[in-house]
Coordinates of C-alpha atoms in Angstrom, one line a residue:
Chain A
M1 CA 11.3 40.8 1.7
T2 CA 7.7 42.1 1.9
G3 CA 4.7 40.0 2.8
K4 CA 3.7 40.1 -0.8
D5 CA 7.1 38.8 -2.0
L6 CA 7.1 36.0 0.5
F7 CA 3.5 35.0 -0.5
R8 CA 4.4 35.1 -4.2
L9 CA 7.5 33.0 -3.7
R10 CA 5.7 30.3 -1.7
L11 CA 2.8 30.3 -4.2
K12 CA 5.3 29.8 -7.0
H13 CA 6.8 26.8 -5.1
H14 CA 3.3 25.5 -4.5
L15 CA 2.3 25.7 -8.2
K16 CA 5.7 24.2 -9.2
F17 CA 5.0 21.2 -7.0
F18 CA 1.7 20.5 -8.6
R19 CA 3.1 20.9 -12.1
R20 CA 5.8 18.3 -11.2
L21 CA 3.2 16.0 -9.8
Q22 CA 1.1 16.4 -12.9
R23 CA 4.1 15.6 -15.1
V24 CA 4.8 12.4 -13.2
A25 CA 1.2 11.1 -13.1
I26 CA -0.4 12.4 -16.3
D27 CA 1.3 11.5 -19.5
W28 CA -0.1 11.1 -23.0
A29 CA -1.4 7.5 -22.2
V30 CA -3.4 8.8 -19.3
I31 CA -4.8 11.7 -21.4
I32 CA -5.8 9.3 -24.2
Y33 CA -7.1 6.4 -22.3
I34 CA -8.5 7.9 -19.1
I35 CA -9.1 11.7 -19.3
L36 CA -10.4 12.0 -22.9
P37 CA -12.9 9.0 -22.5
I38 CA -14.1 10.4 -19.2
L39 CA -14.6 13.9 -20.7
F40 CA -16.3 12.4 -23.8
V41 CA -18.8 10.4 -21.6
F42 CA -19.4 13.4 -19.4
F43 CA -20.2 15.7 -22.3
L44 CA -22.4 13.1 -23.8
H45 CA -24.4 13.0 -20.6
Y46 CA -24.2 16.7 -20.1
N47 CA -25.7 17.3 -23.4
S48 CA -28.7 15.1 -22.4
W49 CA -29.1 17.3 -19.3
W50 CA -29.7 20.3 -21.5
S51 CA -32.1 18.5 -23.8
L52 CA -34.2 17.2 -20.9
E53 CA -33.4 13.6 -21.9
A54 CA -31.7 12.6 -18.6
D55 CA -34.7 10.9 -16.8
W56 CA -32.9 10.6 -13.5
L57 CA -32.6 14.4 -13.2
H58 CA -36.4 14.6 -12.9
S59 CA -36.1 13.0 -9.5
V60 CA -33.8 15.8 -8.3
N61 CA -35.5 18.0 -5.8
E62 CA -34.5 20.9 -3.5
I63 CA -33.6 18.7 -0.6
N64 CA -31.2 16.3 -2.4
L65 CA -29.7 19.3 -4.3
A66 CA -29.0 21.0 -0.9
L67 CA -27.5 17.8 0.5
V68 CA -25.2 17.2 -2.5
I69 CA -24.0 20.9 -2.8
G70 CA -23.6 21.1 1.0
F71 CA -21.2 18.1 0.8
L72 CA -19.3 19.6 -2.2
L73 CA -18.9 22.9 -0.4
L74 CA -17.1 21.2 2.4
L75 CA -14.4 19.9 0.0
G76 CA -11.5 22.3 -0.3
F77 CA -8.4 23.3 1.6
Q78 CA -6.8 26.7 2.4
H79 CA -3.0 26.4 2.1
S80 CA -0.9 28.5 4.4
F81 CA 1.9 28.8 1.8
L82 CA 4.4 28.6 4.6
H83 CA 7.7 26.6 4.8
Q84 CA 9.6 25.7 8.0
A85 CA 12.3 28.2 7.0
D86 CA 9.8 31.0 7.1
V87 CA 8.8 30.6 10.7
L88 CA 11.8 32.2 12.4
Y89 CA 11.7 35.1 9.9
L90 CA 8.0 35.7 10.6
W91 CA 8.5 35.8 14.3
Q92 CA 11.1 38.4 13.8
K93 CA 8.9 40.5 11.5
K94 CA 5.5 40.1 13.0
S95 CA 4.1 42.8 10.7
L96 CA 4.4 40.4 7.9
I97 CA 2.1 37.8 9.5
R98 CA -1.2 39.7 9.0
K99 CA -0.2 40.6 5.5
L100 CA 0.6 37.0 4.6
I101 CA -2.7 35.8 6.1
R102 CA -4.5 38.6 4.0
Y103 CA -2.9 37.5 0.8
R104 CA -3.6 33.9 1.5
L105 CA -7.3 34.7 2.1
Q106 CA -7.5 36.8 -1.1
Y107 CA -6.0 34.0 -3.1
Y108 CA -8.4 31.6 -1.6
L109 CA -11.4 33.8 -2.3
V110 CA -10.4 34.0 -6.0
I111 CA -9.9 30.3 -6.3
S112 CA -13.1 29.6 -4.4
F113 CA -15.0 32.0 -6.7
I114 CA -13.7 30.2 -9.8
R115 CA -14.7 26.8 -8.3
T116 CA -18.2 28.0 -7.3
V117 CA -18.8 29.5 -10.8
I118 CA -17.8 26.2 -12.4
L119 CA -20.1 24.3 -10.1
I120 CA -23.0 26.5 -10.7
L121 CA -22.4 26.4 -14.5
I122 CA -22.3 22.6 -14.4
L123 CA -25.5 22.6 -12.4
S124 CA -27.2 25.3 -14.4
P125 CA -29.3 22.9 -16.6
I126 CA -30.7 21.3 -13.4
L127 CA -31.4 24.7 -11.8
L128 CA -32.8 26.3 -15.0
L129 CA -34.7 23.5 -16.7
Y130 CA -35.5 20.8 -14.1
L131 CA -36.1 23.1 -11.1
E132 CA -37.2 26.0 -13.2
W133 CA -35.4 28.7 -11.3
G134 CA -34.9 32.2 -12.8
P135 CA -31.4 33.6 -13.6
I136 CA -31.5 36.0 -10.6
H137 CA -32.3 33.2 -8.2
I138 CA -29.4 31.2 -9.7
V139 CA -27.0 34.1 -9.2
L140 CA -28.2 34.6 -5.6
F141 CA -27.9 30.9 -5.0
G142 CA -24.4 30.9 -6.5
G143 CA -23.5 33.8 -4.1
V144 CA -24.8 31.8 -1.1
S145 CA -22.8 28.8 -2.2
Y146 CA -19.6 30.9 -2.6
L147 CA -19.9 32.5 0.8
L148 CA -20.8 29.3 2.5
H149 CA -17.8 27.6 0.8
N150 CA -15.5 30.3 2.1
L151 CA -16.9 30.3 5.6
A152 CA -17.0 26.5 5.9
N153 CA -13.4 26.2 4.7
A154 CA -12.1 28.9 6.9
L155 CA -13.9 27.3 9.9
M156 CA -12.6 23.8 9.0
R157 CA -9.0 25.1 8.7
D158 CA -9.2 26.9 12.1
L159 CA -10.8 23.8 13.7
K160 CA -7.9 21.7 12.3
V161 CA -5.3 24.1 13.7
Y162 CA -6.9 24.9 17.1
Q163 CA -9.2 21.9 18.0
Y164 CA -8.8 18.2 18.8
R165 CA -9.8 15.5 16.4
W166 CA -13.1 14.5 18.1
T167 CA -14.3 18.1 18.3
R168 CA -13.5 18.5 14.6
A169 CA -15.4 15.4 13.6
L170 CA -18.5 16.7 15.4
S171 CA -18.0 20.2 14.0
Y172 CA -17.9 18.8 10.5
V173 CA -21.2 17.1 10.9
G174 CA -22.6 20.3 12.4
L175 CA -21.2 22.4 9.5
Y176 CA -22.7 20.0 6.9
A177 CA -26.1 20.1 8.6
V178 CA -26.1 23.9 8.9
G179 CA -24.7 24.4 5.4
S180 CA -27.3 22.1 3.8
S181 CA -30.1 23.8 5.7
V182 CA -29.0 27.2 4.5
L183 CA -28.8 25.9 0.9
F184 CA -32.3 24.4 1.3
I185 CA -33.6 27.8 2.6
S186 CA -31.9 29.4 -0.5
T187 CA -33.9 27.3 -2.9
T188 CA -36.4 30.2 -3.0
T189 CA -35.5 33.6 -4.3
L190 CA -36.4 35.4 -1.0
G191 CA -34.6 32.7 1.0
S192 CA -31.5 33.2 -1.2
L193 CA -31.5 36.9 -0.6
C194 CA -31.9 36.6 3.2
S195 CA -29.1 33.9 3.3
L196 CA -26.8 36.1 1.2
I197 CA -27.2 39.1 3.5
L198 CA -26.7 36.9 6.6
L199 CA -23.6 35.1 5.2
V200 CA -21.9 38.4 4.1
S201 CA -22.2 39.6 7.7
I202 CA -21.0 36.4 9.2
N203 CA -18.1 36.1 6.7
I204 CA -16.9 39.6 7.5
F205 CA -17.2 39.0 11.2
Y206 CA -15.5 35.7 11.1
L207 CA -12.6 36.7 8.8
N208 CA -11.9 39.7 11.1
L209 CA -12.0 37.4 14.1
A210 CA -9.8 34.7 12.5
S211 CA -7.1 37.2 11.5
K212 CA -6.7 38.1 15.1
L213 CA -6.1 34.6 16.3
K214 CA -2.5 33.7 17.5
P215 CA -0.8 32.0 14.6
K216 CA 0.2 28.3 15.0
F217 CA 2.8 28.1 12.3
Y218 CA 4.0 24.6 12.9
K219 CA 0.5 23.2 12.9
E220 CA -0.3 25.0 9.7
I221 CA 2.9 23.8 8.0
E222 CA 2.0 20.3 9.2
L223 CA -1.5 20.6 7.7
D224 CA -0.1 21.8 4.4
A225 CA 2.4 18.9 4.3
N226 CA -0.3 16.4 5.2
Q227 CA -2.6 17.8 2.5
R228 CA 0.2 17.7 -0.1
S229 CA 1.1 14.1 0.8
K230 CA -2.5 13.0 0.7
L231 CA -3.0 14.6 -2.7
T232 CA 0.3 13.1 -4.0
H233 CA -0.8 9.7 -2.7
I234 CA -4.2 9.9 -4.4
I235 CA -2.7 11.1 -7.8
L236 CA 0.1 8.5 -7.8
A237 CA -2.3 5.8 -6.6
Q238 CA -4.4 6.5 -9.7
S239 CA -1.3 6.5 -11.9
T240 CA -0.4 3.0 -10.7
Y241 CA -3.6 1.7 -12.1
V242 CA -2.4 2.7 -15.5
G243 CA 1.0 1.2 -15.3
A244 CA 3.1 3.3 -12.9
P245 CA 5.1 1.3 -10.4
E246 CA 3.2 0.4 -7.2
F247 CA 5.7 1.9 -4.8
L248 CA 4.6 5.3 -6.0
A249 CA 1.3 4.8 -4.3
E250 CA 2.6 3.4 -1.1
S251 CA 2.1 5.4 2.1
P252 CA 5.2 7.4 3.1
S253 CA 5.0 5.9 6.5
R254 CA 3.2 3.2 8.3
T255 CA 2.2 4.3 11.8
R256 CA -0.3 1.7 12.8
K257 CA 1.3 -1.1 14.7
K258 CA -1.8 -3.3 14.4
P259 CA -3.9 -3.7 11.3
W260 CA -7.4 -2.1 11.6
L261 CA -9.0 -5.3 10.2
F262 CA -8.6 -8.5 12.2
P263 CA -6.4 -6.7 14.7
N264 CA -5.9 -9.9 16.8
S265 CA -4.9 -12.0 13.8
R266 CA -8.1 -14.0 13.9
K267 CA -8.2 -16.6 11.1
I268 CA -10.8 -16.3 8.3
F269 CA -10.5 -19.9 7.2
N270 CA -10.4 -22.8 9.6
G271 CA -7.6 -25.3 9.9
Y272 CA -3.9 -25.3 9.0
L273 CA -3.9 -26.6 5.4
P274 CA -1.9 -25.2 2.5
E275 CA -5.1 -24.3 0.6
S276 CA -6.6 -22.3 3.5
G277 CA -3.2 -20.8 4.2
Y278 CA -2.9 -19.3 0.7
R279 CA -6.5 -18.1 0.8
E280 CA -6.0 -16.5 4.2
V281 CA -2.9 -14.6 3.1
Y282 CA -4.6 -13.5 -0.1
F283 CA -7.7 -12.2 1.4
K284 CA -6.2 -10.6 4.5
S285 CA -3.5 -8.9 2.5
L286 CA -6.1 -7.7 -0.1
L287 CA -8.6 -6.4 2.5
R288 CA -5.9 -4.6 4.4
N289 CA -4.4 -3.0 1.3
R290 CA -6.2 0.4 1.0
N291 CA -5.2 1.1 -2.6
W292 CA -6.5 -2.2 -3.9
V293 CA -9.7 -2.1 -1.8
L294 CA -10.3 1.4 -3.1
L295 CA -9.8 0.3 -6.7
Y296 CA -12.3 -2.6 -6.1
V297 CA -14.8 -0.1 -4.7
Q298 CA -14.1 2.3 -7.6
I299 CA -14.9 -0.5 -10.1
I300 CA -18.2 -1.1 -8.3
G301 CA -18.9 2.6 -8.2
V302 CA -18.2 3.2 -11.9
G303 CA -20.2 0.1 -12.7
L304 CA -23.1 1.3 -10.7
F305 CA -22.9 4.7 -12.4
G306 CA -22.9 3.2 -15.8
I307 CA -25.7 0.8 -15.0
L308 CA -27.9 3.5 -13.5
T309 CA -27.3 6.1 -16.3
F310 CA -26.5 4.3 -19.6
P311 CA -29.1 3.0 -22.1
N312 CA -30.1 -0.7 -21.6
V313 CA -27.6 -2.2 -24.2
F314 CA -24.7 -0.2 -22.7
K315 CA -25.9 -1.2 -19.2
V316 CA -25.4 -4.9 -20.0
L317 CA -22.0 -4.2 -21.7
F318 CA -20.9 -2.2 -18.7
W319 CA -22.0 -4.9 -16.3
V320 CA -20.0 -7.6 -18.2
G321 CA -17.0 -5.2 -18.5
M322 CA -16.9 -4.3 -14.8
L323 CA -17.2 -8.0 -13.8
M324 CA -14.3 -8.8 -16.1
L325 CA -12.3 -5.9 -14.7
T326 CA -13.0 -7.2 -11.1
G327 CA -11.8 -10.6 -12.0
N328 CA -8.7 -9.2 -13.6
L329 CA -8.0 -7.1 -10.5
L330 CA -8.3 -10.2 -8.3
K331 CA -5.9 -12.0 -10.6
S332 CA -3.4 -9.2 -10.5
Y333 CA -3.4 -9.2 -6.7
W334 CA -3.0 -13.0 -6.7
G335 CA 0.1 -12.6 -8.8
K336 CA 1.4 -10.0 -6.4
V337 CA 0.9 -12.2 -3.3
M338 CA 2.1 -15.4 -4.9
T339 CA 5.3 -14.0 -6.4
H340 CA 6.2 -12.3 -3.1
R341 CA 9.8 -12.9 -1.9
F342 CA 8.4 -14.4 1.3
I343 CA 7.5 -17.5 -0.8
D344 CA 11.3 -18.0 -1.5
L345 CA 12.0 -18.5 2.1
F346 CA 10.9 -22.1 2.3
N347 CA 10.8 -25.1 0.0
W348 CA 7.0 -25.3 0.1
K349 CA 5.1 -28.4 -0.8
K350 CA 4.3 -28.4 -4.5
M351 CA 0.6 -28.1 -5.1
N352 CA -1.8 -27.2 -7.9
M353 CA -2.7 -23.6 -7.2
Q354 CA -5.5 -23.3 -9.7
P355 CA -8.3 -24.7 -7.5
V356 CA -7.2 -22.4 -4.6
A357 CA -7.1 -19.4 -7.0
K358 CA -10.5 -20.3 -8.4
Q359 CA -12.2 -20.5 -5.0
S360 CA -10.5 -17.2 -3.9
F361 CA -11.6 -15.4 -7.1
L362 CA -15.1 -16.6 -6.8
L363 CA -15.3 -15.4 -3.2
G364 CA -13.6 -12.2 -4.1
M365 CA -15.9 -11.4 -7.0
A366 CA -19.1 -12.1 -4.9
P367 CA -19.7 -8.5 -3.7
A368 CA -19.1 -7.1 -7.2
W369 CA -21.4 -9.4 -9.0
L370 CA -24.1 -9.2 -6.3
I371 CA -24.2 -5.4 -6.2
L372 CA -23.9 -4.8 -9.9
S373 CA -26.3 -7.6 -10.8
V374 CA -29.0 -6.3 -8.4
A375 CA -28.6 -2.8 -9.8
L376 CA -28.8 -4.1 -13.4
G377 CA -31.7 -6.3 -12.6
F378 CA -33.7 -3.5 -10.9
K379 CA -33.0 -1.0 -13.6
T380 CA -33.9 -3.3 -16.5
L381 CA -36.6 -5.8 -15.2
G382 CA -37.7 -4.3 -11.9
I383 CA -38.3 -6.6 -9.0
W384 CA -38.1 -9.7 -11.2
G385 CA -34.7 -8.5 -12.3
I386 CA -33.4 -8.5 -8.7
L387 CA -34.3 -12.2 -8.5
F388 CA -32.9 -13.4 -11.9
I389 CA -30.0 -11.2 -13.0
P390 CA -27.9 -12.0 -9.9
L391 CA -28.2 -15.7 -10.9
I392 CA -27.0 -14.9 -14.3
G393 CA -24.3 -12.7 -12.7
C394 CA -23.2 -15.7 -10.6
V395 CA -22.9 -17.9 -13.7
L396 CA -21.0 -15.2 -15.6
S397 CA -18.6 -14.7 -12.7
R398 CA -17.9 -18.4 -12.7
I399 CA -17.1 -18.3 -16.4
I400 CA -14.9 -15.3 -16.0
V401 CA -13.1 -16.9 -13.1
R402 CA -12.6 -20.2 -15.0
Y403 CA -11.1 -18.2 -17.9
I404 CA -8.8 -16.1 -15.6
V405 CA -7.6 -19.1 -13.6
S406 CA -6.7 -21.0 -16.8
K407 CA -4.2 -18.1 -17.5
I408 CA -2.4 -18.5 -14.2
Chain B
M1 CA 24.0 -38.7 3.6
N2 CA 24.2 -35.6 1.4
V3 CA 21.4 -33.2 1.9
L4 CA 22.6 -30.8 -0.8
D5 CA 24.7 -31.2 -3.9
V6 CA 25.6 -28.1 -5.8
E7 CA 27.3 -28.3 -9.2
I8 CA 27.1 -24.8 -10.8
F9 CA 29.3 -24.2 -13.8
D10 CA 28.2 -20.6 -14.1
A11 CA 25.3 -18.5 -12.8
G12 CA 24.2 -14.9 -12.7
Y13 CA 21.5 -12.4 -13.6
G14 CA 21.6 -13.3 -17.3
K15 CA 23.9 -15.2 -19.8
N16 CA 25.9 -12.0 -20.2
E17 CA 26.0 -11.2 -16.5
I18 CA 27.8 -14.1 -14.9
I19 CA 28.6 -13.6 -11.2
I20 CA 29.8 -17.0 -10.0
K21 CA 31.7 -19.8 -11.7
E22 CA 32.6 -23.4 -10.9
I23 CA 30.9 -23.7 -7.6
F24 CA 30.9 -27.3 -6.6
F25 CA 30.2 -28.5 -3.1
S26 CA 28.0 -30.7 -1.0
I27 CA 26.6 -30.7 2.5
Q28 CA 25.9 -33.7 4.7
S29 CA 23.3 -34.0 7.3
G30 CA 24.3 -32.6 10.7
E31 CA 27.0 -30.5 9.1
L32 CA 27.4 -26.7 9.5
V33 CA 29.2 -25.3 6.4
G34 CA 30.3 -21.7 6.4
L35 CA 30.3 -19.7 3.2
I36 CA 33.0 -17.1 3.6
G37 CA 34.2 -14.3 1.4
P38 CA 34.6 -10.6 1.2
N39 CA 31.9 -8.2 -0.1
G40 CA 31.1 -9.0 -3.7
A41 CA 32.7 -12.5 -3.6
G42 CA 29.5 -14.1 -4.7
K43 CA 28.1 -15.5 -1.4
S44 CA 24.6 -14.2 -1.7
T45 CA 24.6 -15.2 -5.4
T46 CA 25.6 -18.7 -4.5
I47 CA 22.8 -18.9 -2.1
K48 CA 20.3 -17.5 -4.6
A49 CA 21.5 -20.0 -7.2
T50 CA 21.1 -22.8 -4.6
L51 CA 17.5 -21.6 -4.0
G52 CA 16.9 -21.4 -7.8
T53 CA 15.9 -17.7 -7.7
L54 CA 18.6 -16.5 -10.2
D55 CA 17.7 -15.8 -13.9
H56 CA 20.6 -17.9 -15.3
I57 CA 22.0 -21.1 -13.8
N58 CA 24.1 -23.5 -15.8
G59 CA 24.4 -26.5 -13.6
S60 CA 22.4 -28.4 -11.1
V61 CA 21.3 -28.2 -7.5
Q62 CA 20.0 -31.4 -5.8
F63 CA 18.4 -31.7 -2.4
G64 CA 18.6 -35.0 -0.5
D65 CA 15.1 -36.1 -1.5
E66 CA 12.2 -34.3 -3.1
K67 CA 10.2 -34.0 0.0
M68 CA 13.0 -32.5 1.9
R69 CA 12.4 -29.1 3.2
Y70 CA 14.7 -26.2 3.6
S71 CA 14.4 -22.8 5.3
Y72 CA 16.1 -19.7 4.1
I73 CA 17.0 -16.8 6.4
P74 CA 17.8 -13.9 4.2
E75 CA 20.1 -11.0 5.0
Q76 CA 17.3 -8.5 4.5
P77 CA 14.1 -9.7 6.2
V78 CA 11.1 -10.2 3.9
F79 CA 7.5 -10.3 4.9
Y80 CA 4.0 -9.4 3.8
E81 CA 3.5 -5.7 4.7
E82 CA -0.2 -6.4 5.5
L83 CA 0.2 -9.4 7.7
T84 CA 0.9 -9.5 11.4
L85 CA 3.7 -11.6 13.0
W86 CA 1.3 -14.2 14.1
E87 CA -0.3 -14.4 10.6
H88 CA 3.1 -15.1 9.1
I89 CA 3.5 -18.0 11.6
Q90 CA -0.1 -19.2 10.8
F91 CA 0.7 -19.1 7.1
T92 CA 4.0 -21.0 7.5
A93 CA 2.3 -23.6 9.7
S94 CA -0.6 -24.0 7.2
I95 CA 1.8 -24.7 4.3
C96 CA 3.8 -27.1 6.3
E97 CA 0.5 -28.7 7.5
L98 CA 1.3 -28.4 11.2
D99 CA -1.6 -28.9 13.5
E100 CA -2.4 -26.3 16.1
T101 CA -0.9 -28.2 19.1
T102 CA 2.4 -28.8 17.3
L103 CA 2.4 -25.2 16.1
N104 CA 1.9 -23.8 19.7
N105 CA 4.5 -26.3 21.2
R106 CA 7.1 -25.2 18.7
V107 CA 6.5 -21.5 18.3
K108 CA 5.8 -20.4 21.9
P109 CA 9.3 -21.2 23.3
L110 CA 10.8 -19.5 20.2
L111 CA 8.8 -16.4 20.6
E112 CA 9.6 -16.2 24.3
M113 CA 13.3 -16.8 23.6
F114 CA 13.5 -14.0 21.1
R115 CA 11.1 -11.7 23.1
L116 CA 8.6 -11.4 20.4
D117 CA 5.7 -12.9 22.4
Q118 CA 4.3 -9.4 23.3
V119 CA 4.1 -8.2 19.7
I120 CA 2.6 -11.2 17.9
H121 CA -0.4 -9.2 16.6
Q122 CA 1.7 -6.3 15.3
L123 CA 2.8 -5.7 11.7
P124 CA 6.5 -6.7 11.3
S125 CA 6.9 -3.6 9.0
T126 CA 6.8 -1.5 12.2
F127 CA 9.6 -3.6 13.9
S128 CA 13.2 -2.7 14.2
K129 CA 15.7 -4.6 11.8
G130 CA 16.7 -6.8 14.7
M131 CA 13.2 -7.8 15.5
Q132 CA 12.4 -8.5 11.8
Q133 CA 15.5 -10.7 11.7
K134 CA 14.3 -12.5 14.8
L135 CA 11.0 -13.2 13.0
M136 CA 12.8 -14.7 10.1
I137 CA 14.7 -17.0 12.6
V138 CA 11.5 -18.0 14.4
L139 CA 9.8 -18.9 11.0
A140 CA 12.8 -20.9 9.9
F141 CA 13.0 -22.9 13.1
L142 CA 9.2 -23.4 13.2
T143 CA 9.3 -25.6 10.1
Q144 CA 12.2 -27.8 11.4
P145 CA 13.7 -28.4 8.0
Q146 CA 16.6 -30.7 7.1
L147 CA 18.6 -27.9 5.7
Y148 CA 19.0 -24.3 6.8
I149 CA 20.3 -21.8 4.3
I150 CA 21.3 -18.6 6.2
D151 CA 22.6 -15.4 4.7
E152 CA 24.5 -13.1 7.1
P153 CA 22.4 -14.0 10.2
F154 CA 24.1 -11.9 12.8
I155 CA 23.4 -8.5 11.3
G156 CA 21.1 -6.5 13.6
L157 CA 20.9 -9.2 16.3
D158 CA 21.7 -8.3 19.9
P159 CA 24.3 -10.5 21.6
K160 CA 21.7 -12.5 23.5
A161 CA 19.7 -13.2 20.4
M162 CA 22.9 -14.2 18.6
N163 CA 23.8 -16.6 21.4
D164 CA 20.2 -18.1 21.4
F165 CA 20.3 -18.5 17.7
L166 CA 23.6 -20.4 17.8
K167 CA 22.3 -22.7 20.5
L168 CA 19.2 -23.4 18.4
L169 CA 21.4 -24.2 15.4
E170 CA 23.5 -26.5 17.5
K171 CA 20.4 -28.3 18.7
E172 CA 19.1 -28.7 15.2
Q173 CA 22.5 -30.0 14.0
E174 CA 22.4 -32.6 16.8
Q175 CA 19.0 -33.7 15.4
G176 CA 20.5 -34.1 11.9
A177 CA 19.8 -30.8 10.2
A178 CA 22.4 -29.4 7.9
V179 CA 23.3 -25.7 7.7
L180 CA 24.8 -23.6 4.9
M181 CA 25.6 -20.2 6.4
S182 CA 27.3 -17.2 4.8
T183 CA 29.0 -14.8 7.2
H184 CA 31.6 -12.1 7.6
M185 CA 32.2 -12.9 11.2
L186 CA 35.2 -15.2 10.8
D187 CA 35.9 -15.7 14.5
T188 CA 32.3 -16.9 15.1
A189 CA 32.4 -19.0 11.9
E190 CA 35.7 -20.6 13.0
R191 CA 34.1 -21.6 16.3
I192 CA 30.9 -23.1 15.0
C193 CA 31.5 -24.3 11.4
D194 CA 32.5 -27.9 10.6
R195 CA 33.7 -26.9 7.1
F196 CA 34.3 -23.8 5.1
I197 CA 33.8 -22.7 1.5
L198 CA 36.0 -19.7 0.8
L199 CA 34.8 -17.6 -2.1
S200 CA 36.6 -14.8 -4.0
G201 CA 35.7 -13.2 -7.3
G202 CA 32.8 -15.5 -7.8
Q203 CA 34.9 -18.7 -7.5
I204 CA 35.8 -21.1 -4.7
I205 CA 39.4 -20.6 -3.7
A206 CA 39.5 -23.2 -1.0
Q207 CA 37.1 -25.5 0.9
G208 CA 37.3 -28.1 3.7
T209 CA 37.9 -28.2 7.4
L210 CA 40.0 -25.6 9.2
E211 CA 42.9 -28.0 8.9
D212 CA 42.4 -28.3 5.1
I213 CA 42.2 -24.5 4.8
R214 CA 45.4 -24.1 6.8
E215 CA 47.1 -26.7 4.6
T216 CA 46.0 -24.9 1.4
A217 CA 47.2 -21.6 2.8
Q218 CA 50.5 -23.3 4.0
L219 CA 50.0 -21.8 7.5
E220 CA 50.3 -24.2 10.3
S221 CA 48.2 -23.3 13.4
A222 CA 46.9 -20.1 11.8
N223 CA 43.4 -19.0 12.5
L224 CA 40.7 -18.8 9.8
F225 CA 41.2 -15.0 9.3
D226 CA 44.9 -15.3 8.6
S227 CA 44.5 -18.3 6.3
F228 CA 41.7 -16.5 4.5
E229 CA 43.8 -13.4 4.0
V230 CA 46.7 -15.4 2.5
L231 CA 44.4 -17.3 0.2
M232 CA 42.7 -14.1 -0.9
E233 CA 46.0 -12.4 -1.7
R234 CA 47.1 -15.5 -3.6
S235 CA 43.9 -15.6 -5.7
L236 CA 44.2 -11.9 -6.8

């Protein structure tokens, strides 16, 4: 088997894995209810970018553009396309190792090129119309972004393979700072040209250097496996929000012996009463459940995006919708906790759970109504809105909670 | 005084999926009753029917009085994935309205006895099966109920823990608590149980003291295992 054959075989396995994952997570319901509406809203907005109607884009300047693109360029992962079974074979045929690394890099350069082109195309109305850059400048800037992306990802991969965690964390910050600075310098045509020449030389130098490093196959395989498991987890976690069973989103292994939040089991609510007991279990369990917390944060994030970008009428509708969604999320989690098999272990004292649920939901909704109401207030009525809309948000939350509790 | 009266005509996972039939028995305070039977005899289903967690139950299950508490120790430990051992104890104590002093007085000796006192702030999902089972035992004894319903308690327990558990059961019995315990370990059951309920094919094939079982099996001075074997063969 040649290096090319081995690479092709592993690439085929890699793509097959993603196709399988896609089939599990994305069915027609996800396409109709999630993907199409998101695309529709995106194109609606994107159209307004080209027609210069998106007011918020007027506030985009070279600094925040460099900061955002700098962050986006750090996202990415170079797969090694290796399996455990290949390691022994590769040690026996060392000539294949360099070929395999070369194919991997070539594949990554192509993928990275496509990604950068898509990013620059999406950003082109901002660059052309709002920042008034010329086509040559945009092409040069695209080139800088592409080379920076490749270099950053190659560096990040090698740091993961050869360095300790704390060194990596510091290096990421450094990479982000340097990358954003280079991008900021490239916001002029001359700066772009200079950065491009510099990055071509550094890329060639680094890629030559990296290909001579002693391979650490097991570490690379571990990185690939971690990346795959992280991606699977994210995709399946999203699918559980649209009806897939929750076990799909659970972590494959729990390695933490102590929880990261309240590690010494400190009580949130005082006393040993049934009401406080149920509330305590509900909140601790919710706050320590990464998937549900992430969903809560996502609701707030989507709500903020809608409130900040949509026209006023839609802002209000979005605000109400997101508050209702938050209430519903809290109710679903209540059901999960209260129907847990642990409850069957004892003949608990019978009690009316509605007041406990009501207080828990009100408390649980507080961050959502406060953040979303402040955003809505500020965007619609300015400083007065910050004072009044949260009060209305509080009343609305109480109404939503009362309605939700009546359904328990 | 009866702490539990069970009159189940039939029960299962649906009207068309009947698992147990004609299960009639009662348990008095201070009594330890063994629920004995081979795999698939209906022991766990009988326990689930008693707890009221089955989809279909035709019959009635009555506890001594409405306020009476029971604790259930399941065969497979159950706990909240996100809560620490101590938080499970806090939760149980809160629901039972135990004050902090009573809680500490009761739980500390139990944690020391089962060697869980060093891991109280850890998540039980990271424990071994034996440690998880010990947590279930600690929680059950913390509430000091009038009835313990125990499903295969010895699986995963080390000999010391098993011995400590039996001593605790004995102490609770002396204080008037009743126990319904399903087990495969017939020699241990013979030694500790006051009465036995023998199940096979979802029905009771015999019940009573060891003497009663021997009489039904028509085997004088036989042990529980031999009597059970004869009764099983007869019921097939």
